[in-house]
Coordinates of C-alpha atoms and ligand atoms in Angstrom, one line a residue:
X1 CA 77.4 94.3 14.8
X2 CA 76.2 96.8 12.3
X3 CA 73.7 95.2 10.0
X4 CA 69.9 95.2 9.4
X5 CA 68.5 91.7 10.0
X6 CA 66.8 90.3 6.9
X7 CA 63.3 88.8 7.0
X8 CA 64.8 85.3 7.0
X9 CA 67.0 86.3 9.9
X10 CA 63.9 87.3 11.9
X11 CA 62.2 84.0 11.1
X12 CA 65.3 82.1 12.1
X13 CA 65.8 84.1 15.3
X14 CA 62.1 83.6 16.2
X15 CA 62.4 79.9 15.6
X16 CA 65.4 79.9 17.8
X17 CA 63.8 81.9 20.5
X18 CA 60.8 79.6 20.5
X19 CA 63.1 76.6 20.8
X20 CA 65.1 78.3 23.5
X21 CA 62.0 79.1 25.4
X22 CA 60.9 75.4 25.3
X23 CA 64.3 74.4 26.7
X24 CA 65.6 73.0 23.5
X25 CA 68.8 74.9 24.0
X26 CA 72.0 73.1 24.6
X27 CA 73.0 72.5 28.2
X28 CA 69.5 72.7 29.6
X29 CA 68.8 69.0 29.1
X30 CA 69.2 66.3 31.7
X31 CA 72.7 64.8 32.1
X32 CA 71.2 61.3 31.5
X33 CA 71.4 59.0 28.6
X34 CA 69.6 61.6 26.4
X35 CA 72.1 64.3 27.3
X36 CA 73.2 66.3 24.3
X37 CA 76.8 66.6 23.1
X38 CA 76.6 70.2 24.1
X39 CA 75.8 69.4 27.7
X40 CA 78.2 66.5 27.9
X41 CA 81.0 68.6 26.5
X42 CA 80.2 71.6 28.7
X43 CA 80.2 69.3 31.8
X44 CA 83.6 68.0 30.7
X45 CA 85.0 71.6 30.6
X46 CA 85.2 71.6 26.8
X47 CA 82.8 72.4 24.0
X48 CA 81.2 70.7 21.0
X49 CA 80.1 72.3 17.8
X50 CA 79.7 71.8 14.1
X51 CA 80.2 73.3 10.7
X52 CA 76.8 74.6 9.3
X53 CA 75.3 76.4 6.3
X54 CA 72.6 78.9 7.0
X55 CA 70.7 77.9 3.8
X56 CA 70.2 74.5 5.3
X57 CA 69.3 75.8 8.8
X58 CA 66.7 78.0 7.2
X59 CA 64.7 75.3 5.5
X60 CA 65.4 72.1 7.5
X61 CA 63.5 72.2 10.8
X62 CA 64.7 68.8 11.9
X63 CA 68.4 69.7 11.2
X64 CA 68.0 73.1 12.9
X65 CA 66.6 71.5 16.0
X66 CA 69.4 68.9 16.1
X67 CA 72.0 71.8 15.9
X68 CA 70.3 73.7 18.7
X69 CA 70.1 70.6 20.8
X70 CA 73.6 69.2 20.3
X71 CA 75.9 72.3 19.7
X72 CA 77.1 75.4 21.6
X73 CA 79.5 76.4 18.8
X74 CA 79.0 77.0 15.1
X75 CA 81.5 77.3 12.2
X76 CA 80.3 78.7 8.8
X77 CA 81.1 75.9 6.3
X78 CA 81.3 78.3 3.4
X79 CA 79.5 81.7 4.0
X80 CA 82.5 83.5 5.5
X81 CA 85.1 82.5 2.9
X82 CA 86.6 85.2 0.7
X83 CA 85.2 83.8 -2.5
X84 CA 81.7 83.6 -0.9
X85 CA 81.8 87.1 0.6
X86 CA 83.5 89.1 -2.2
X87 CA 82.9 87.6 -5.6
X88 CA 82.9 91.1 -6.9
X89 CA 85.7 93.4 -5.7
X90 CA 84.5 95.9 -3.2
X91 CA 80.9 94.6 -3.2
X92 CA 80.7 92.1 -0.3
X93 CA 77.6 89.9 -0.1
X94 CA 77.1 89.6 3.6
X95 CA 73.5 88.5 4.0
X96 CA 74.2 84.7 4.5
X97 CA 76.7 85.5 7.2
X98 CA 74.4 88.1 8.7
X99 CA 71.7 85.5 9.0
X100 CA 74.0 82.9 10.4
X101 CA 75.4 85.3 13.1
X102 CA 71.9 86.4 13.9
X103 CA 70.8 82.8 14.3
X104 CA 73.8 82.1 16.6
X105 CA 73.2 85.2 18.7
X106 CA 69.4 84.6 19.0
X107 CA 70.2 81.1 20.4
X108 CA 73.1 82.0 22.6
X109 CA 75.6 80.0 20.4
X110 CA 79.2 80.9 19.9
X111 CA 81.0 81.1 16.6
X112 CA 84.3 80.3 15.0
X113 CA 85.5 82.4 12.1
X114 CA 86.4 80.2 9.2
X115 CA 88.5 81.2 7.4
X116 CA 90.4 84.4 6.6
X117 CA 93.3 83.2 4.4
X118 CA 92.9 80.0 2.4
X119 CA 94.4 79.3 -1.0
X120 CA 91.2 77.6 -2.1
X121 CA 88.9 80.5 -1.3
X122 CA 90.5 83.4 -3.2
X123 CA 88.0 85.3 -5.4
X124 CA 88.9 85.1 -9.1
X125 CA 89.5 88.9 -9.3
X126 CA 91.9 88.9 -6.3
X127 CA 94.4 86.5 -7.8
X128 CA 95.6 89.0 -10.4
X129 CA 95.7 91.9 -8.0
X130 CA 97.7 90.0 -5.4
X131 CA 100.2 88.5 -7.8
X132 CA 100.7 91.4 -10.3
X133 CA 100.7 94.3 -7.9
X134 CA 101.8 92.5 -4.7
X135 CA 98.9 94.6 -3.2
X136 CA 98.0 93.5 0.3
X137 CA 95.1 96.0 0.6
X138 CA 92.4 93.6 -0.7
X139 CA 93.3 91.2 2.1
X140 CA 93.3 93.9 4.7
X141 CA 90.0 95.2 3.4
X142 CA 88.4 91.7 3.5
X143 CA 89.7 91.1 7.1
X144 CA 88.4 94.5 8.1
X145 CA 85.0 94.0 6.6
X146 CA 84.5 90.7 8.3
X147 CA 86.0 91.5 11.7
X148 CA 84.4 94.9 12.1
X149 CA 81.0 93.4 11.3
X150 CA 81.2 90.1 13.1
X151 CA 84.1 90.5 15.5
X152 CA 81.9 90.7 18.6
X153 CA 80.2 87.4 17.8
X154 CA 83.3 85.5 16.7
X155 CA 85.6 84.3 19.5
X156 CA 88.1 82.3 17.4
X157 CA 89.5 83.0 13.9
X158 CA 91.1 80.5 11.6
X159 CA 93.4 83.2 10.3
X160 CA 95.5 81.0 8.0
X161 CA 94.1 77.7 6.7
X162 CA 96.3 74.9 5.4
X163 CA 99.7 76.6 5.0
X164 CA 101.6 73.3 4.8
X165 CA 102.4 71.2 1.8
X166 CA 105.1 68.6 1.4
X167 CA 107.4 67.7 -1.5
X168 CA 108.1 71.3 -2.6
X169 CA 109.8 73.8 -0.3
X170 CA 112.2 72.8 2.5
X171 CA 110.2 74.9 4.9
X172 CA 107.1 73.0 3.9
X173 CA 105.1 76.1 3.1
X174 CA 102.4 75.5 0.4
X175 CA 103.3 77.5 -2.7
X176 CA 99.9 79.2 -2.6
X177 CA 99.0 82.6 -4.1
X178 CA 99.8 84.4 -0.8
X179 CA 103.4 82.9 -0.7
X180 CA 104.0 83.7 -4.4
X181 CA 102.8 87.3 -3.9
X182 CA 104.2 88.2 -0.5
X183 CA 106.7 85.5 0.5
X184 CA 106.6 83.3 3.6
X185 CA 106.0 86.5 5.7
X186 CA 102.3 86.5 4.5
X187 CA 101.4 84.3 7.6
X188 CA 102.9 86.8 10.0
X189 CA 101.2 89.7 8.2
X190 CA 97.8 88.0 8.4
X191 CA 98.2 87.3 12.1
X192 CA 99.3 90.9 12.8
X193 CA 96.3 92.3 10.9
X194 CA 93.9 89.9 12.6
X195 CA 95.3 90.8 16.1
X196 CA 95.1 94.6 15.3
X197 CA 91.4 94.2 14.2
X198 CA 90.3 91.5 16.7
X199 CA 92.5 92.1 19.8
X200 CA 90.4 89.9 22.1
X201 CA 89.8 86.9 19.8
X202 CA 91.8 83.7 19.8
X203 CA 93.8 83.6 16.6
X204 CA 94.4 80.2 15.1
X205 CA 96.3 78.4 12.3
X206 CA 94.2 75.5 11.0
X207 CA 95.8 72.4 9.3
X208 CA 94.8 68.9 8.0
X209 CA 96.7 65.7 7.5
X210 CA 98.4 65.5 10.9
X211 CA 96.8 62.4 12.3
X212 CA 98.2 59.1 11.0
X213 CA 101.6 57.4 11.4
X214 CA 102.3 57.4 7.7
X215 CA 105.3 59.1 6.0
X216 CA 103.5 62.1 4.4
X217 CA 101.7 62.9 7.7
X218 CA 104.8 62.4 9.7
X219 CA 106.4 65.0 7.4
X220 CA 103.4 67.3 7.7
X221 CA 103.5 67.2 11.5
X222 CA 107.3 67.9 11.5
X223 CA 106.9 70.9 9.1
X224 CA 103.8 72.2 10.9
X225 CA 105.7 72.2 14.2
X226 CA 108.6 74.0 12.6
X227 CA 106.3 76.7 11.3
X228 CA 104.6 77.1 14.7
X229 CA 108.0 77.2 16.5
X230 CA 109.3 79.8 14.1
X231 CA 106.2 82.0 14.4
X232 CA 106.2 81.8 18.2
X233 CA 109.9 82.5 18.5
X234 CA 109.4 85.5 16.3
X235 CA 106.6 86.8 18.5
X236 CA 103.8 86.3 16.0
X237 CA 100.4 87.0 17.6
X238 CA 98.5 83.7 17.6
X239 CA 97.0 81.7 20.4
X240 CA 95.9 78.3 19.1
X241 CA 96.0 75.6 16.5
X242 CA 93.2 73.9 14.7
X243 CA 93.8 70.3 13.9
X244 CA 91.1 69.4 11.4
X245 CA 90.8 65.7 12.1
X246 CA 89.4 64.5 8.8
X247 CA 89.8 60.8 9.6
X248 CA 90.0 58.2 6.8
X249 CA 89.5 54.5 7.2
X250 CA 91.7 53.8 4.2
X251 CA 94.7 55.3 6.1
X252 CA 96.7 53.9 8.9
X253 CA 98.1 53.0 11.3
X254 CA 97.0 55.6 13.8
X255 CA 99.5 55.7 16.6
X256 CA 98.2 57.1 19.9
X257 CA 101.8 57.8 21.1
X258 CA 102.8 59.6 17.9
X259 CA 99.7 61.7 17.8
X260 CA 99.8 62.3 21.6
X261 CA 103.4 63.4 21.4
X262 CA 102.6 65.7 18.6
X263 CA 99.8 67.4 20.6
X264 CA 102.2 67.7 23.6
X265 CA 104.8 69.5 21.4
X266 CA 102.1 72.0 20.3
X267 CA 101.0 72.5 24.0
X268 CA 104.7 73.0 24.9
X269 CA 104.6 76.1 22.7
X270 CA 101.9 77.5 25.0
X271 CA 99.3 77.0 22.3
X272 CA 95.7 75.8 22.8
X273 CA 94.3 73.2 20.4
X274 CA 90.9 72.7 18.9
X275 CA 89.9 69.6 16.8
X276 CA 88.2 71.7 14.2
X277 CA 86.8 69.5 11.4
X278 CA 86.2 65.9 12.7
X279 CA 84.6 63.5 10.3
X280 CA 85.4 60.1 8.9
X281 CA 85.8 59.0 5.2
X282 CA 84.8 55.4 5.0
X283 CA 86.4 52.8 2.9
X284 CA 84.4 49.5 2.9
X285 CA 81.0 50.4 1.6
X286 CA 79.9 46.8 1.2
X287 CA 79.8 46.1 4.9
X288 CA 76.4 46.2 6.7
X289 CA 75.6 49.7 8.1
X290 CA 76.0 48.5 11.6
X291 CA 79.6 47.3 10.9
X292 CA 80.3 50.5 9.0
X293 CA 79.1 52.6 11.9
X294 CA 81.1 50.5 14.4
X295 CA 84.3 51.1 12.4
X296 CA 83.7 54.8 12.2
X297 CA 82.9 55.0 16.0
X298 CA 86.0 53.0 16.8
X299 CA 88.3 55.3 14.8
X300 CA 86.7 58.3 16.5
X301 CA 87.1 56.8 20.0
X302 CA 90.8 56.0 19.4
X303 CA 91.4 59.5 18.1
X304 CA 89.5 61.5 20.8
X305 CA 90.9 59.4 23.6
X306 CA 94.3 60.8 22.6
X307 CA 93.0 64.3 21.9
X308 CA 91.1 64.6 25.2
X309 CA 94.1 63.3 27.2
X310 CA 95.8 66.6 26.3
X311 CA 94.6 69.5 28.5
X312 CA 95.5 72.0 25.8
X313 CA 92.6 70.5 23.7
X314 CA 89.7 72.9 24.5
X315 CA 87.0 71.8 22.1
X316 CA 85.8 69.8 19.2
X317 CA 83.9 70.7 16.0
X318 CA 82.7 68.1 13.6
X319 CA 82.6 69.0 10.0
X320 CA 78.8 68.6 9.9
X321 CA 76.4 67.1 12.3
X322 CA 74.4 64.7 10.1
X323 CA 75.2 62.4 7.2
X324 CA 72.4 64.2 5.5
X325 CA 74.8 67.1 4.8
X326 CA 78.5 66.1 4.5
X327 CA 81.2 67.2 2.1
X328 CA 82.3 63.5 2.2
X329 CA 80.7 61.5 -0.5
X330 CA 80.8 57.9 -1.9
X331 CA 83.0 58.8 -4.9
X332 CA 83.2 57.1 -8.4
X333 CA 86.5 55.7 -7.2
X334 CA 84.8 54.1 -4.3
X335 CA 82.1 52.6 -6.5
X336 CA 84.7 51.4 -8.9
X337 CA 86.1 49.1 -6.2
X338 CA 82.9 47.1 -6.2
X339 CA 82.0 46.4 -9.9
X340 CA 78.4 45.0 -10.1
X341 CA 77.9 45.2 -6.3
X342 CA 74.7 47.1 -6.5
X343 CA 71.7 47.0 -8.8
X344 CA 70.8 50.3 -10.6
X345 CA 69.3 52.6 -8.1
X346 CA 70.7 50.6 -5.2
X347 CA 74.0 51.4 -3.5
X348 CA 75.8 52.0 -0.2
X349 CA 73.9 55.2 0.7
X350 CA 75.8 58.2 1.9
X351 CA 79.1 58.2 3.6
X352 CA 78.4 57.5 7.3
X353 CA 81.1 59.7 8.9
X354 CA 79.2 62.1 11.1
X355 CA 77.5 61.8 14.6
X356 CA 73.9 61.7 13.3
X357 CA 72.6 59.7 10.4
X358 CA 70.6 61.2 7.6
X359 CA 67.4 60.9 9.7
X360 CA 69.1 62.8 12.5
X361 CA 69.3 59.6 14.7
X362 CA 72.3 59.3 17.0
X363 CA 74.9 56.8 15.7
X364 CA 77.7 54.9 17.4
X365 CA 80.0 57.8 16.4
X366 CA 77.8 60.1 18.5
X367 CA 78.1 57.8 21.5
X368 CA 81.8 57.5 21.0
X369 CA 82.2 61.3 21.1
X370 CA 80.0 61.6 24.2
X371 CA 81.9 58.8 26.0
X372 CA 85.3 60.4 25.1
X373 CA 84.2 63.8 26.6
X374 CA 83.0 62.0 29.8
X375 CA 86.1 59.7 30.0
X376 CA 88.6 62.6 30.1
X377 CA 87.1 65.8 31.4
X378 CA 89.3 68.8 31.8
X379 CA 90.5 68.9 35.4
Ligands
G3I1 O1 76.7 78.2 -3.1 C1 77.3 77.9 -4.4 C2 76.1 77.7 -5.4 O2 75.5 79.0 -5.5 C3 76.7 77.3 -6.7 O3 75.7 77.1 -7.6 C4 77.5 76.0 -6.5 C5 78.2 75.5 -7.8 O4 79.2 76.4 -8.1 O5 78.6 76.3 -5.6 C6 78.1 76.6 -4.3 O6 79.2 76.9 -3.5 C7 79.9 75.7 -3.1 C8 79.9 75.7 -1.5 O7 80.7 74.7 -1.0 C9 78.6 75.7 -0.9 O8 78.0 74.5 -1.3 C10 81.3 75.7 -3.7 O9 81.2 75.6 -5.1 C11 82.1 74.6 -3.0 O10 83.5 74.7 -3.5 C12 82.1 74.7 -1.5 O11 82.8 73.6 -1.0 C13 83.2 73.8 0.4 C14 84.8 73.7 0.4 O12 85.3 73.8 1.7 C15 85.4 74.9 -0.4 O13 85.0 76.1 0.3 C16 82.7 72.6 1.2 O14 81.3 72.8 1.3 C17 83.3 72.6 2.6 O15 82.9 71.4 3.3 C18 84.8 72.6 2.5 O16 85.3 72.7 3.8 C19 86.8 72.6 3.9 C20 87.2 73.6 4.9 O17 86.8 74.9 4.6 C21 88.7 73.5 5.1 N1 89.2 72.1 5.5 C22 88.7 71.2 4.4 C23 87.2 71.2 4.3 C24 86.8 70.1 3.3 O18 87.3 70.4 2.0

């Protein structure tokens, strides 16, 4: 990887080396009750990781130590996205990703590349170039910049993120900028470029909204499978599927059979599966924290018991490790459901949808994940 570490990188790496030397690293802890998710997952023949941001790792020692203890895999929550890397055409800002990759390497952690093509992370300048000139070169250049610099540290790439949308095209492809500029073949082109640039990496298509037995997600599963089947039968170069796993307690029912059959249909295509973005959006914010945590853990247990029954499921990444840092928030719509429920300055706290609470304490969701790994190890 050709980049000069920054001062912050050196500090982070040093911190990591010190922690590693003191045995903080994942997998070196006892297998007992205090075993980390990293060690439990590894013992089960799978892996556990989380989405992170390097700016938080750099300043929050407690959070950094929790990541080092609990995870073997890291996913950049934002730093690798096109609109984060190349705000100005031809002038990539790579320092945050350099720091994150250096931190991972200094601590023996493995990385997922998230994400190459996503309709929500296209730099403003690229929209015009892609649409007006049907010019693929900015995409090829972005892929090449990332993969040539980080390819030796990244073992899985989310090459295409969230290509499916319902209610528009019969093929279920989202009418995103890439489709409008290059047609449905943009997915194949992205996979071909990624394979040419990263021949030894696992290439993935990552999707959300595939979990519940509700009409829209039934349609999404059907359309996603059709896309995967079409790509495989055309010989497109990809190896795995990311199922994001953003659970939501306002949705339901969750059918173990429906979700399990869906995972089996993906496995029947010869594809591996990763649960890539597990977290839980709560619904009842009035309940006591213990009850809220129980509901979250119960949803995670039901989901992972189905996922880990499938041998093609190789790993799990949660979309954050601690409620201290989650993209999931208690929204104004949530508050509006409880008029007058809380005095000014009071309230339900943060959404409690990740394994650790805001004080980095293990919650029932953490225990549910650990138990699910242990209950169904890969044979
Ligand atoms: O870092 C800038 C900051 O400099 C600026 O002042 C601020 C206000 O504009 O924006 C900051 O960037 C934000 C970034 O998160 C880092 O905080 C972006 O605006 C914001 O859009 C970005 O949100 C991320 C979102 O993807 C879009 O990239 C979320 O953190 C991240 O959790 C979310 O993750 C997605 C997955 O990639 C795909 N699956 C769904 C998942 C949740 O939406």
